[in-house]
Coordinates of C-alpha atoms in Angstrom, one line a residue:
Chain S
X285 CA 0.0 0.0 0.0
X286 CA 1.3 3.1 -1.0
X287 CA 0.1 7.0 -0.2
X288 CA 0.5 10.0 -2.1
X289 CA -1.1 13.2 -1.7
X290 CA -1.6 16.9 -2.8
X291 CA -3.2 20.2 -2.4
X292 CA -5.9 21.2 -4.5
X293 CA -8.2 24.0 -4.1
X294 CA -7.9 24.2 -0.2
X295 CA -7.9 20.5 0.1
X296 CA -5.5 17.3 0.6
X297 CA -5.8 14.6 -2.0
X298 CA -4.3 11.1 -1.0
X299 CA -4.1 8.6 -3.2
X300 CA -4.0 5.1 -2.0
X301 CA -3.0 2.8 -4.0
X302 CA -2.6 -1.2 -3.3
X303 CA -4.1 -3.1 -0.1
X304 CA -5.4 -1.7 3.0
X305 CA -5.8 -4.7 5.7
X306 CA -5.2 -5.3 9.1
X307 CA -1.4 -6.0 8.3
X308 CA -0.9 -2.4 7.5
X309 CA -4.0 -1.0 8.8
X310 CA -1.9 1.0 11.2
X311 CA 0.3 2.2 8.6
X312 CA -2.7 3.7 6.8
X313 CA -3.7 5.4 9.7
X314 CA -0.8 6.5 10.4
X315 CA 0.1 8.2 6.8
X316 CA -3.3 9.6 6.1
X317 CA -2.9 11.6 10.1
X318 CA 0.4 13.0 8.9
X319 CA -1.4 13.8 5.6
X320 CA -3.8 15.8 7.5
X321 CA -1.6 19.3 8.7
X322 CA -2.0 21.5 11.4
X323 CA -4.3 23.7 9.3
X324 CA -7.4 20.9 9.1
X325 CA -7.8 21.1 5.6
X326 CA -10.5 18.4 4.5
X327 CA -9.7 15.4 2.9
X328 CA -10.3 12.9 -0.6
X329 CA -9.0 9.5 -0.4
X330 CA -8.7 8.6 -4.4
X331 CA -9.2 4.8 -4.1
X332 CA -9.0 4.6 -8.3
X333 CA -5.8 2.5 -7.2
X334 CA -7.1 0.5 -4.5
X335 CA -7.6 -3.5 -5.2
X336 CA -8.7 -4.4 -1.3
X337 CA -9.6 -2.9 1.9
X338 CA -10.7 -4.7 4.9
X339 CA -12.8 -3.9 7.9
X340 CA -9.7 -2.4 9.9
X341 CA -9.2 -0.2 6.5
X342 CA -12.6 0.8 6.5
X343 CA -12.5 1.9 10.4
X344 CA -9.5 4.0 9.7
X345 CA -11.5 5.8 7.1
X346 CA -14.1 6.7 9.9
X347 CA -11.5 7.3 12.4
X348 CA -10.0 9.6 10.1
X349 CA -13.5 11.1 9.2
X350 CA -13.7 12.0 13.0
X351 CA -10.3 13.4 13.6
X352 CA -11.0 15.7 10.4
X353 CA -14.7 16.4 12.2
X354 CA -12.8 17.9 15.5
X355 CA -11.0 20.4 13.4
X356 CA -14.3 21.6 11.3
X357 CA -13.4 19.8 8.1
X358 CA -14.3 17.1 6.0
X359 CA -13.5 13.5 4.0
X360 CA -14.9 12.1 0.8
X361 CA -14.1 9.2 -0.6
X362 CA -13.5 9.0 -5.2
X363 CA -13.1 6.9 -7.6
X364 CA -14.2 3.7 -6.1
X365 CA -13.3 0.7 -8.6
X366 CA -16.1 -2.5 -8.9
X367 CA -15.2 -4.3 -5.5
X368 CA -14.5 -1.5 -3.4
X369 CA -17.6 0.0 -4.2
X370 CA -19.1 -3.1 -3.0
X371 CA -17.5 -3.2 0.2
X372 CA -18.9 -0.1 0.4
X373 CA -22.3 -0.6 -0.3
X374 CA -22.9 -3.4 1.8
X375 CA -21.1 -2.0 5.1
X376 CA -23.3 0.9 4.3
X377 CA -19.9 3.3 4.2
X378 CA -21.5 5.1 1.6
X379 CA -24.2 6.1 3.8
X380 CA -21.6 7.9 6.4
X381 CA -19.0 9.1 4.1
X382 CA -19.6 10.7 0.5
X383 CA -18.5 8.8 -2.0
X384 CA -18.0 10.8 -5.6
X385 CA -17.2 9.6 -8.8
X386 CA -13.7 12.0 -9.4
X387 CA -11.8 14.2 -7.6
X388 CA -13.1 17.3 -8.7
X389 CA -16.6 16.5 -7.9
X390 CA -15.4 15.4 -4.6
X391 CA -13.5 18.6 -4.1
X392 CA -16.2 21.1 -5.6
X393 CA -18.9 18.8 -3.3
X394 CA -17.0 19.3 -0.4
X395 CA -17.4 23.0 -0.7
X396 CA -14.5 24.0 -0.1
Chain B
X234 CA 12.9 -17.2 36.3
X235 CA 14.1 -14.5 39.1
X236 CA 16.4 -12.0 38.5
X237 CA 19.9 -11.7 39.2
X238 CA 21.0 -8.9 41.2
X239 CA 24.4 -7.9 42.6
X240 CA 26.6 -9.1 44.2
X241 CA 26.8 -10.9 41.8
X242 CA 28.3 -14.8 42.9
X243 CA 31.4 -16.1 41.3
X244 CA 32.4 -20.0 42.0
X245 CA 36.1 -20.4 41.7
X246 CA 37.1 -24.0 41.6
X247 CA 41.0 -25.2 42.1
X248 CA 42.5 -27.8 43.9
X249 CA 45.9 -25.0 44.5
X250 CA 45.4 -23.5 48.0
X251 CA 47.1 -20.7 45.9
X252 CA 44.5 -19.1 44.1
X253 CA 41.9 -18.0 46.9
X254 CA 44.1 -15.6 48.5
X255 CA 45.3 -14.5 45.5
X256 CA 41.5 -13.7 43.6
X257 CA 40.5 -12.0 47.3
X258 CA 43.9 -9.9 47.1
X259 CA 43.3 -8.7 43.2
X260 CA 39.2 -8.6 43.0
X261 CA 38.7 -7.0 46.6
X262 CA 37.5 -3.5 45.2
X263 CA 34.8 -5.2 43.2
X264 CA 33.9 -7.3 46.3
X265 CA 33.9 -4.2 48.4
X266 CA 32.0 -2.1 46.0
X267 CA 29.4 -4.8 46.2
X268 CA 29.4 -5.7 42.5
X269 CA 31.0 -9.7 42.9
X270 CA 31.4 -12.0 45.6
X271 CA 33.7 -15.2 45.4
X272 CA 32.7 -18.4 47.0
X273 CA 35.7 -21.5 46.6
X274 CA 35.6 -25.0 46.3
X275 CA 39.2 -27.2 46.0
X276 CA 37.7 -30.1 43.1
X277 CA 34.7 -30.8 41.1
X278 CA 32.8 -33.1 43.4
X279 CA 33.0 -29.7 46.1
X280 CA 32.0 -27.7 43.4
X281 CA 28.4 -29.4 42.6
X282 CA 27.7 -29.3 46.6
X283 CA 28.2 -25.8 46.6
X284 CA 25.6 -25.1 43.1
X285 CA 23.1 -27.2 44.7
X286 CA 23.3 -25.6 48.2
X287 CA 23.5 -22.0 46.7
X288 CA 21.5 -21.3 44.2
X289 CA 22.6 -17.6 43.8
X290 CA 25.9 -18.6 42.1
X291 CA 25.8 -17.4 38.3
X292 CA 29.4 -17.9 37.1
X293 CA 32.0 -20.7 37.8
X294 CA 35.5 -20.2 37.3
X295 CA 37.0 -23.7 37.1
X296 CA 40.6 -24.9 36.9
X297 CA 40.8 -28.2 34.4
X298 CA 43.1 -31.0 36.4
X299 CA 41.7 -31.3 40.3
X300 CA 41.4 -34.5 42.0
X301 CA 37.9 -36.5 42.6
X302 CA 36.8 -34.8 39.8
X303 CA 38.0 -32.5 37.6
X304 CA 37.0 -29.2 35.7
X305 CA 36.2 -31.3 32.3
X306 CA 33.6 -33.7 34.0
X307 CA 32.6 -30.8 35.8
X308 CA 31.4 -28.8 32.7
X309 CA 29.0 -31.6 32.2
X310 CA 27.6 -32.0 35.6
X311 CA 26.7 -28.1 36.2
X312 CA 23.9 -27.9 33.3
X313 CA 22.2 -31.1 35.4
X314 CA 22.1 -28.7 38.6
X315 CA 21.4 -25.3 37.0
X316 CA 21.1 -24.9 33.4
X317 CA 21.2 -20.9 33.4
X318 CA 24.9 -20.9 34.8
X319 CA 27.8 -19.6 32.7
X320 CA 31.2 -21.5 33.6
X321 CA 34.8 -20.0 33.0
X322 CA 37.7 -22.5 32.3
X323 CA 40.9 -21.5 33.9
X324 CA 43.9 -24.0 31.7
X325 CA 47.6 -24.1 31.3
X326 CA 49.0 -21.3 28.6
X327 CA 49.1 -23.1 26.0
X328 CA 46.6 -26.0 26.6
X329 CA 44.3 -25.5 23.0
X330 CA 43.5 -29.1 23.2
X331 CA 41.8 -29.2 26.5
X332 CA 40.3 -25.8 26.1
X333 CA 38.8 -27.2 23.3
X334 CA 37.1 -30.1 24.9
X335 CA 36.3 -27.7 27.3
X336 CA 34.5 -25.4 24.8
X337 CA 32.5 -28.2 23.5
X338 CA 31.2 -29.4 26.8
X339 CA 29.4 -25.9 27.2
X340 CA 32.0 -23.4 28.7
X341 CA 31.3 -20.1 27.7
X342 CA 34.8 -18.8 27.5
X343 CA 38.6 -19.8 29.0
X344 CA 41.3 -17.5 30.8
X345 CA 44.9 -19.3 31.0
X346 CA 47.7 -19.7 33.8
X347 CA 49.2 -17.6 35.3
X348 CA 46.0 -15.6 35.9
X349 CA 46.3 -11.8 34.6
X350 CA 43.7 -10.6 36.9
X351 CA 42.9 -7.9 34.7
X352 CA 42.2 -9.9 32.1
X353 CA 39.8 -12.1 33.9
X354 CA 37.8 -9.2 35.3
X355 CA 36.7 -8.4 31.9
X356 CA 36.0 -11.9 31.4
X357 CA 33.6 -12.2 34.3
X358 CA 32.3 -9.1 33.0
X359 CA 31.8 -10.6 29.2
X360 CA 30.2 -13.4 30.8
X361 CA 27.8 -11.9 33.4
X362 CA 26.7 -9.1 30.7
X363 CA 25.8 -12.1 27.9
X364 CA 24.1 -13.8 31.0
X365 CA 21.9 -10.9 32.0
X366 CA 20.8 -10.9 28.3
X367 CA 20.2 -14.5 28.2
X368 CA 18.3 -14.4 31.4
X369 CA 16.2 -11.5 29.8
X370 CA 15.4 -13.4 26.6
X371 CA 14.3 -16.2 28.6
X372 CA 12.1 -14.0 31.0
X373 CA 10.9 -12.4 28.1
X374 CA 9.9 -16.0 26.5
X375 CA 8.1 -16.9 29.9
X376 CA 6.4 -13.6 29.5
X377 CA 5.7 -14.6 25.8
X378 CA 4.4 -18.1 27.1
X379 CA 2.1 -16.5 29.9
X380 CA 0.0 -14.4 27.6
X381 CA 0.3 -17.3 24.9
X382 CA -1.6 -19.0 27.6
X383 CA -4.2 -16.0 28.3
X384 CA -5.2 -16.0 24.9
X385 CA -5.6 -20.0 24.6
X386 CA -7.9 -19.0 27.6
X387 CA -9.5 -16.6 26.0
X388 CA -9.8 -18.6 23.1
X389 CA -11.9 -21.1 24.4
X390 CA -14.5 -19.0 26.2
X391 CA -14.9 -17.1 23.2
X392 CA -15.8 -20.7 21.7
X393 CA -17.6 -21.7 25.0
X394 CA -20.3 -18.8 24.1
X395 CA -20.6 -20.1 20.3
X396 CA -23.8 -22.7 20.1
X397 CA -22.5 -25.8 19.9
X398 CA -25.9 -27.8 20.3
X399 CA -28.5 -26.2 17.6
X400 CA -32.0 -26.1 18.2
X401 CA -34.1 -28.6 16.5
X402 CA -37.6 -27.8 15.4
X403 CA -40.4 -29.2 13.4
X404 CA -39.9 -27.3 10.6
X405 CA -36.6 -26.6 10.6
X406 CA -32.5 -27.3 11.3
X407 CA -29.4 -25.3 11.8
X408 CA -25.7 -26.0 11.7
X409 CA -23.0 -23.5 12.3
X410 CA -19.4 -23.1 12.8
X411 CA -16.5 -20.1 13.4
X412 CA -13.1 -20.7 12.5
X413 CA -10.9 -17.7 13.6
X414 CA -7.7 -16.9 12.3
X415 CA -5.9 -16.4 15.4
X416 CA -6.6 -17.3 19.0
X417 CA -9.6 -15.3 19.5
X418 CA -11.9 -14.0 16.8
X419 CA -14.0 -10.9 15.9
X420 CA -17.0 -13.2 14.1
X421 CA -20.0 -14.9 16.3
X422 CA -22.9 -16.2 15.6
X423 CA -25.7 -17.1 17.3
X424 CA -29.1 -19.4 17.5
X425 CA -32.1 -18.5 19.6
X426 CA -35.5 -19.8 20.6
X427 CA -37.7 -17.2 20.7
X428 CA -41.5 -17.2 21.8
X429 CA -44.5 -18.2 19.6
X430 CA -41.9 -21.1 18.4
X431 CA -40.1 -18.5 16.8
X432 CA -36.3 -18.7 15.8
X433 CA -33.6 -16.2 16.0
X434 CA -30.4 -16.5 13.7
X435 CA -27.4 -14.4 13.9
X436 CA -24.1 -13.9 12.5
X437 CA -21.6 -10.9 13.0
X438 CA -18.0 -9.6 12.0
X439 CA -16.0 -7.2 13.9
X440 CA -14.0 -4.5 12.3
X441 CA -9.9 -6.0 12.5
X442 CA -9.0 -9.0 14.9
X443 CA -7.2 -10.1 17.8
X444 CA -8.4 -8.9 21.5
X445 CA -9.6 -5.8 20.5
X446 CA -11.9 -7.2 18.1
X447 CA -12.5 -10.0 20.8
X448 CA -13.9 -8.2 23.8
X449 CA -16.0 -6.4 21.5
X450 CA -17.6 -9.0 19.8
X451 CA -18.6 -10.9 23.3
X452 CA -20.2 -7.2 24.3
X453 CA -21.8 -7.1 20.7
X454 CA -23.3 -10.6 21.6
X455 CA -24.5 -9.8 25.2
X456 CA -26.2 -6.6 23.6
X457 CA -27.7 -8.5 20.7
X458 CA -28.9 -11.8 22.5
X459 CA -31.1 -9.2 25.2
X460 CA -32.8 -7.1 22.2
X461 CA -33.4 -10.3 20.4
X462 CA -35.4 -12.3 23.3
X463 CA -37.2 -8.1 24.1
X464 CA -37.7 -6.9 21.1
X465 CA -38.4 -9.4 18.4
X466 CA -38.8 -7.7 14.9
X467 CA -34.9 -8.5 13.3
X468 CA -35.2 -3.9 12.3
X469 CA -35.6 -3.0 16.0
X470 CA -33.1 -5.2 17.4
X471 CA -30.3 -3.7 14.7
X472 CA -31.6 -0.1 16.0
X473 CA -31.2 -0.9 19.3
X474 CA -27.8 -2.9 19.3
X475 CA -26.6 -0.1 16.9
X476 CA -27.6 3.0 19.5
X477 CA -26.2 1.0 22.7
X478 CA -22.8 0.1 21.1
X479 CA -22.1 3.6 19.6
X480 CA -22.2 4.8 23.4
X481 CA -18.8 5.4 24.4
X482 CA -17.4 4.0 21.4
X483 CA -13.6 5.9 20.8
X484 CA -12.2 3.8 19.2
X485 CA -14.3 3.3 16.1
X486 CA -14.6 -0.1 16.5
X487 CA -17.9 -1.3 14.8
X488 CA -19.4 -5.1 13.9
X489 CA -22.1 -5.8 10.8
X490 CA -24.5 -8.1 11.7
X491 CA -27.5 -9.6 9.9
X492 CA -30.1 -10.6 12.1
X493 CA -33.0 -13.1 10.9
X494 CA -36.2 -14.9 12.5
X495 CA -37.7 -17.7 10.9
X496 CA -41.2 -18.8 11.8
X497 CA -41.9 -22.0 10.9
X498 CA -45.6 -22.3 11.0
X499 CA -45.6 -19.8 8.0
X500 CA -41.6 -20.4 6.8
X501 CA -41.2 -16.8 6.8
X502 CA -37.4 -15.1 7.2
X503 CA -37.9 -11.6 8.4
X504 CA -33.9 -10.3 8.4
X505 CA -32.3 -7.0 8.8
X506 CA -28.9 -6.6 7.3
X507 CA -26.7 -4.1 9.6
X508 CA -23.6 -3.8 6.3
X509 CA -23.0 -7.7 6.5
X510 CA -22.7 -9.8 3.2
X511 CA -25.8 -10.5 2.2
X512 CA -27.3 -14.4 2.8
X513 CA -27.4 -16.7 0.3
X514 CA -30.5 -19.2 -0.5
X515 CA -30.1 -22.6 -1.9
X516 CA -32.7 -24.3 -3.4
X517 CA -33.5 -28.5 -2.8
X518 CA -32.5 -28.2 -6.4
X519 CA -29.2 -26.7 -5.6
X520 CA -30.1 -23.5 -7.1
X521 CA -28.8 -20.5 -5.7
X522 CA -29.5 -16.8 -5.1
X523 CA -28.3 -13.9 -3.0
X524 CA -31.0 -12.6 -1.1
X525 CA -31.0 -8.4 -0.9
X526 CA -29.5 -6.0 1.3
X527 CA -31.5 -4.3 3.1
X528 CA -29.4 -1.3 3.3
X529 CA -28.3 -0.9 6.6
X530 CA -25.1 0.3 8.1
X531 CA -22.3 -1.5 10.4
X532 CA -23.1 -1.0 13.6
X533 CA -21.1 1.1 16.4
X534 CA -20.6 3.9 13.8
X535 CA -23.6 6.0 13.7
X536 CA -26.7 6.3 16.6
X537 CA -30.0 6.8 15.6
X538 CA -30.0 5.0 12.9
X539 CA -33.3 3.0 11.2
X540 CA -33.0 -0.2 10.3
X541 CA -35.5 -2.0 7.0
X542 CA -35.9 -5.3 7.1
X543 CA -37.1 -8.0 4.6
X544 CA -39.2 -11.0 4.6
X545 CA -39.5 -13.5 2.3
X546 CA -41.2 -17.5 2.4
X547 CA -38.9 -20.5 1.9
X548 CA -39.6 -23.4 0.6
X549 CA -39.3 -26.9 2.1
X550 CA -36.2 -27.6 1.4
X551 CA -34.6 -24.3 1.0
X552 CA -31.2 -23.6 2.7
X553 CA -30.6 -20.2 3.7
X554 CA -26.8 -19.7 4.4
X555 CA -25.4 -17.0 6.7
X556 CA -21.8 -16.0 6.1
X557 CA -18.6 -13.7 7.1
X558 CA -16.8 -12.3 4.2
X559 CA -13.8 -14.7 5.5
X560 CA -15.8 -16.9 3.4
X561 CA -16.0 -14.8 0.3
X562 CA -12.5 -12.9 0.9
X563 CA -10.5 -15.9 1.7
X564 CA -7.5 -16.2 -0.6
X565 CA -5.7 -18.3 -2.4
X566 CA -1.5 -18.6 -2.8
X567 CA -2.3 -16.6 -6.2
X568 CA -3.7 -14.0 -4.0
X569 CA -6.9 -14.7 -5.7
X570 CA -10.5 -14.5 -3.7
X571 CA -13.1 -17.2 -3.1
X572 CA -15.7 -14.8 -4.7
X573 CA -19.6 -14.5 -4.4
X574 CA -19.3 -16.3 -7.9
X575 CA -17.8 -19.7 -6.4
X576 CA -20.1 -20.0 -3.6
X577 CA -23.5 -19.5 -5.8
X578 CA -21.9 -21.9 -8.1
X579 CA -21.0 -24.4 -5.1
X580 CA -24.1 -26.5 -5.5
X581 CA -24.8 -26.6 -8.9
X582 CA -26.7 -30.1 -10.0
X583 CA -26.5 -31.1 -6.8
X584 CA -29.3 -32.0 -4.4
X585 CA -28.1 -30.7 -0.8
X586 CA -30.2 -32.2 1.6
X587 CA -29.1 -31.5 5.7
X588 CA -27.8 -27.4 6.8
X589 CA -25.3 -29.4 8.0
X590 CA -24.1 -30.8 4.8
X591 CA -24.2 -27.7 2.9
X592 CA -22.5 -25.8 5.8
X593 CA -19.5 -28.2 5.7
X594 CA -19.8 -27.8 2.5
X595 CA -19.4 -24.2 2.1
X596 CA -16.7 -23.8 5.1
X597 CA -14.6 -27.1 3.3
X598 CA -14.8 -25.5 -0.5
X599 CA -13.0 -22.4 0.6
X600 CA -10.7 -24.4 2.7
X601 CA -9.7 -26.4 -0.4
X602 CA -9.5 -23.0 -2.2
X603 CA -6.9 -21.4 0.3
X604 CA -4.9 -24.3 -0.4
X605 CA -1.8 -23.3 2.0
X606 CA -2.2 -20.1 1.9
X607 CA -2.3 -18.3 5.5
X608 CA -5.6 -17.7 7.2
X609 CA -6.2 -14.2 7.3
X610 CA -9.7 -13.9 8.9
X611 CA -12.1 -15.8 10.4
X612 CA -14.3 -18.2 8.6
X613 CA -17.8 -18.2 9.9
X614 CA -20.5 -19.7 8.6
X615 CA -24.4 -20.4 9.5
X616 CA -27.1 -23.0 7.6
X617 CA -30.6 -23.1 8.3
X618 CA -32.7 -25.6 6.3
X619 CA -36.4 -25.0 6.4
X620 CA -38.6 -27.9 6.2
X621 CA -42.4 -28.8 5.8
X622 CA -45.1 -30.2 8.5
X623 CA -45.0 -33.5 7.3
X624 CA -41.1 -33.9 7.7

C-alpha cells in the first residue's frame, strides 16, 4: 500500500493505491494523520488505485472522518473501482461518508 | 525465572590453595563495592555441593586438572544442577586441546595460567553481561508463554459462548461453525429460541481482529442476545444494538451483523442486514440466489439509525446460508479471492439435503481454495434448512 497526496483547491488529496488490511492497517492510519496538517484542511482519499480494503481499512477511514470532524473539516471518498464499491455498499460506508465519482466533484462537493 | 542482582556470585574452583588468596587480594574492590562476591571449592565433586546448596551462584570459574573430579567432567555436571549458569575455564598457557574439549562441553569462555587478573575481570564481566541478556530473553519468552496462555484461555470461552448444540424444530435445522484466524476472533454467531416457536439467527463480523476485536464481539453478543429475546422484529433489534454500542465507542470499532427470525408455522425469514454480506439461498435443487440488502449500516458507527428489514417465504427444502466475508475474501496462494461467484456456483446439479451438509460444504470449499495459503480472517459460517409439516 502506498500513499500519495496533494493540495488542490484548499484540500489534501491522497491517493492510496494497493491493499489496505489489518497488516498495514496501522500504517494507513498513520500516513493519512500526517497527511492531514495542522491547518485541518478536508480530505479525498482517491481509491481509483485500491484493489482491497478490509474492515480495519474501512474503520480507519471513519476514524479519520472524526479526527478531520474535530478540526471543522471534512473527508470524501473517489473513484471507487467495482469491489471496493461493493464493500462499500454493503457495510453501508456510503451512507456515512460521500462517495464521488472524481476528484473534482469530490473537491467542488465538499465546498470548499 | 528470578532476576539476578548484585553481588553478583562467582564460584572459583582449584585444587591449588594458591589461588583463593590471591582472587580475594586482586578482586577486593569489586567485592567491596558490592558488584561480585567469590565463594571456593578445591575439586569438582565440592564444586556441585556448593551449586546445589547455593542457588545464587551465576558464574563458575574452574581450573581443568583437580582431584575427585576434575573441571572437564565438571562442565557436564553443572547444566544437570542449574542450566542458566555460565562457567569460566581456567587451563595451562598453551593447553588449546583441553580448552577445546572444554568449549565443546558448554564453557562459555577460558582464561589461561598464570592468571592476569585484569584480564579475567573483563571476562567475568563478558560473561555476566551475555548472561543478563540471556536471562532476559528467557524471561521475556516466559512472559511470551504467559499471555500465549491468556489468549488459549480466552480462546476457548470465546468458543464456549458459540452454540455448539442447535436447536431442533419441526420445521426446521441449523448448523454453524466459526473458524478464527488467530486465537480469539472478531465473528459470532448465534441461534435462539424465541417465543410463539419462533427462531432467532445471527451472524456478525467485527472490524480488525485479535483482543480488541474480541472483547468487542462478546459485548456485541451480550447486547444483541437481550434485544433479540425483548424486542423481536430482526429492524428494532439492529436499531437498538446499533444506539447502545455507539455509546462510548472511541475507538471506532464497529461489527455488521444480519439478524434473521424464521417462523416455521408460516416459513417466513424476516432479516435485517446491519452492512453484513448478504445471505445466500439454496434451493433443494441446488439453485442458488443472493438474497437483498436491506441497506443498513455497520453497527457502532452512527446512533439513531433505522434499520428496513425483509421478509421472504422459503420453501421446504430451501437452505438459507449466513456467512462472514472470511468466506468470500479468503484467498488463495495466487492472491486470488473465493468470490460471491464460487459460492453460488458451489451447489450446482447437486441436491443438498441437511444445513449441516451444505455448511461443511461451504466452510470445506473455501478451505480447499486457500490451499496453503495463510488464514487471514475468520471463517464463519451459519445453515438453516427449512422444512415442511410433514417432515
Amino acid at each position: 500500500m502506498e500513499l500519495t497526496s496533494e493540495n488542490a483547491n484548499g484540500a489534501v488529496i491522497v491517493k492510496a493505491v494497493g491493499r489496505v488490511d489489518g497488516a498495514n492497517a496501522r500504517d494507513f492510519h498513520e500516513g493519512l494523520e500526517s497527511s492531514i496538517g495542522a491547518d485541518g484542511k478536508s480530505m479525498v482519499l482517491d481509491f481509483a488505485g485500491l484493489s482491497y480494503i478490509s474492515s480495519a481499512g474501512l474503520r480507519v477511514v471513519l476514524l479519520v472522518a472524526k479526527s478531520l470532524q474535530q478540526r471543522n473539516a471534512k473527508l470524501a471518498v473517489c473513484s471507487l473501482t467495482e469491489s471496493i464499491r461493493e464493500v462499500f455498499e454493503i457495510s453501508g460506508f456510503d451512507k456515512i461518508v460521500p462517495v464521488y465519482a472524481n476528484s473534482s466533484e469530490a473537491v467542488s462537493g465538499l465546498e470548499i | 525465572m528470578t532476576d539476578i542482582q548484585p553481588p553478583y556470585k562467582i564460584l572459583v574452583v582449584d585444587d591449588e590453595p594458591d589461588l583463593q588468596p590471591l582472587v580475594q587480594q586482586r578482586m577486593r574492590r569489586y567485592v567491596r563495592s558490592g558488584r561480585y562476591q567469590f565463594v571456593f571449592a578445591h575439586n569438582g565433586v565440592e564444586a556441585l555441593q556448593c551449586l546445589r546448596e547455593d542457588e545464587e551462584i551465576v558464574i563458575v570459574l574452574s581450573d581443568i586438572n583437580m582431584p575427585k573430579m576434575d573441571g572437564l567432567a565438571l562442565l557436564d555436571q553443572i547444566p544437570k544442577v542449574n542450566p542458566n549458569i555460565r562457567s569460566v575455564i581456567i587451563s595451562a598457557y598453551g593447553d588449546m586441546k583441553n580448552i577445546r574439549t572444554a568449549m565443546n562441553r558448554g564453557a562459555f569462555d577460558f582464561v589461561t595460567k598464570p592468571v592476569d587478573f585484569d584480564d579475567l575481570k573483563l571476562t567475568i564481566d563478558r560473561t555476566l553481561q551475555q548472561l543478563l541478556e540471556w536471562r532476559d530473553a528467557l524471561g521475556a519468552r516466559d512472559r511470551l508463554v504467559a499471555l500465549q496462555n491468556e489468549l488459549n484461555v480466552a480462546s476457548q470461552m470465546q468458543q464456549s459462548i458459540l452454540p455448539k448444540r442447535f436447536p431442533k424444530g419441526a420445521g426446521y435445522e441449523v448448523y454453524a461453525s466459526m473458524k478464527p484466524a488467530r486465537s480469539v476472533g472478531g465473528d459470532f454467531f448465534d441461534v435462539m429460541r424465541l417465543e410463539g416457536g419462533l427462531l432467532g439467527l445471527a451472524v456478525a463480523d467485527v472490524s480488525d481482529k485479535g483482543v480488541p476485536a474480541a472483547l468487542f464481539m462478546m459485548s456485541s453478543r451480550t447486547l444483541l442476545k437481550g434485544a433479540a429475546i425483548g424486542l423481536g422484529k430482526p429492524s428494532e433489534v439492529l436499531g437498538e444494538v446499533n444506539n447502545l454500542l455507539c455509546e462510548d465507542n472511541e475507538t471506532a470499532m464497529f461489527v455488521t451483523l444480519i439478524y434473521a427470525v424464521y417462523d416455521p408455522s408460516t416459513r417466513m425469514l424476516t432479516f435485517a442486514n446491519g452492512g453484513h454480506n448478504p445471505p445466500v439461498l439454496v434451493d433443494a435443487e441446488g439453485n442458488t440466489k443472493r438474497l437483498p440488502l436491506t441497506g443498513g449500516v455497520a453497527l457502532g458507527l452512527v446512533p439513531d439509525l433505522e434499520y428496513a428489514q425483509t421478509s421472504i417465504t422459503l420453501s421446504p427444502g430451501d437452505h438459507v446460508v449466513l456467512y462472514t466475508d472470511g468466506v468470500t475474501e479468503a484467498m488463495n496462494e495466487d492472491e486470488e479471492e473465493y468470490g460471491m461467484a464460487r459460492l453460488e456456483g458451489l451447489f450446482a446439479q447437486s441436491t443438498p439435503s441437511s444445513a449441516r451438509e451444505v455448511n461443511e460444504k461451504v466452510v470445506g470449499s473455501v478451505m480447499e481454495f486457500a490451499g496453503d495459503a495463510a488464514q487471514s480472517d475468520d471463517i464463519t459460517c451459519m445453515t438453516m434448512r427449512a422444512k415442511g409439516h410433514d417432515h
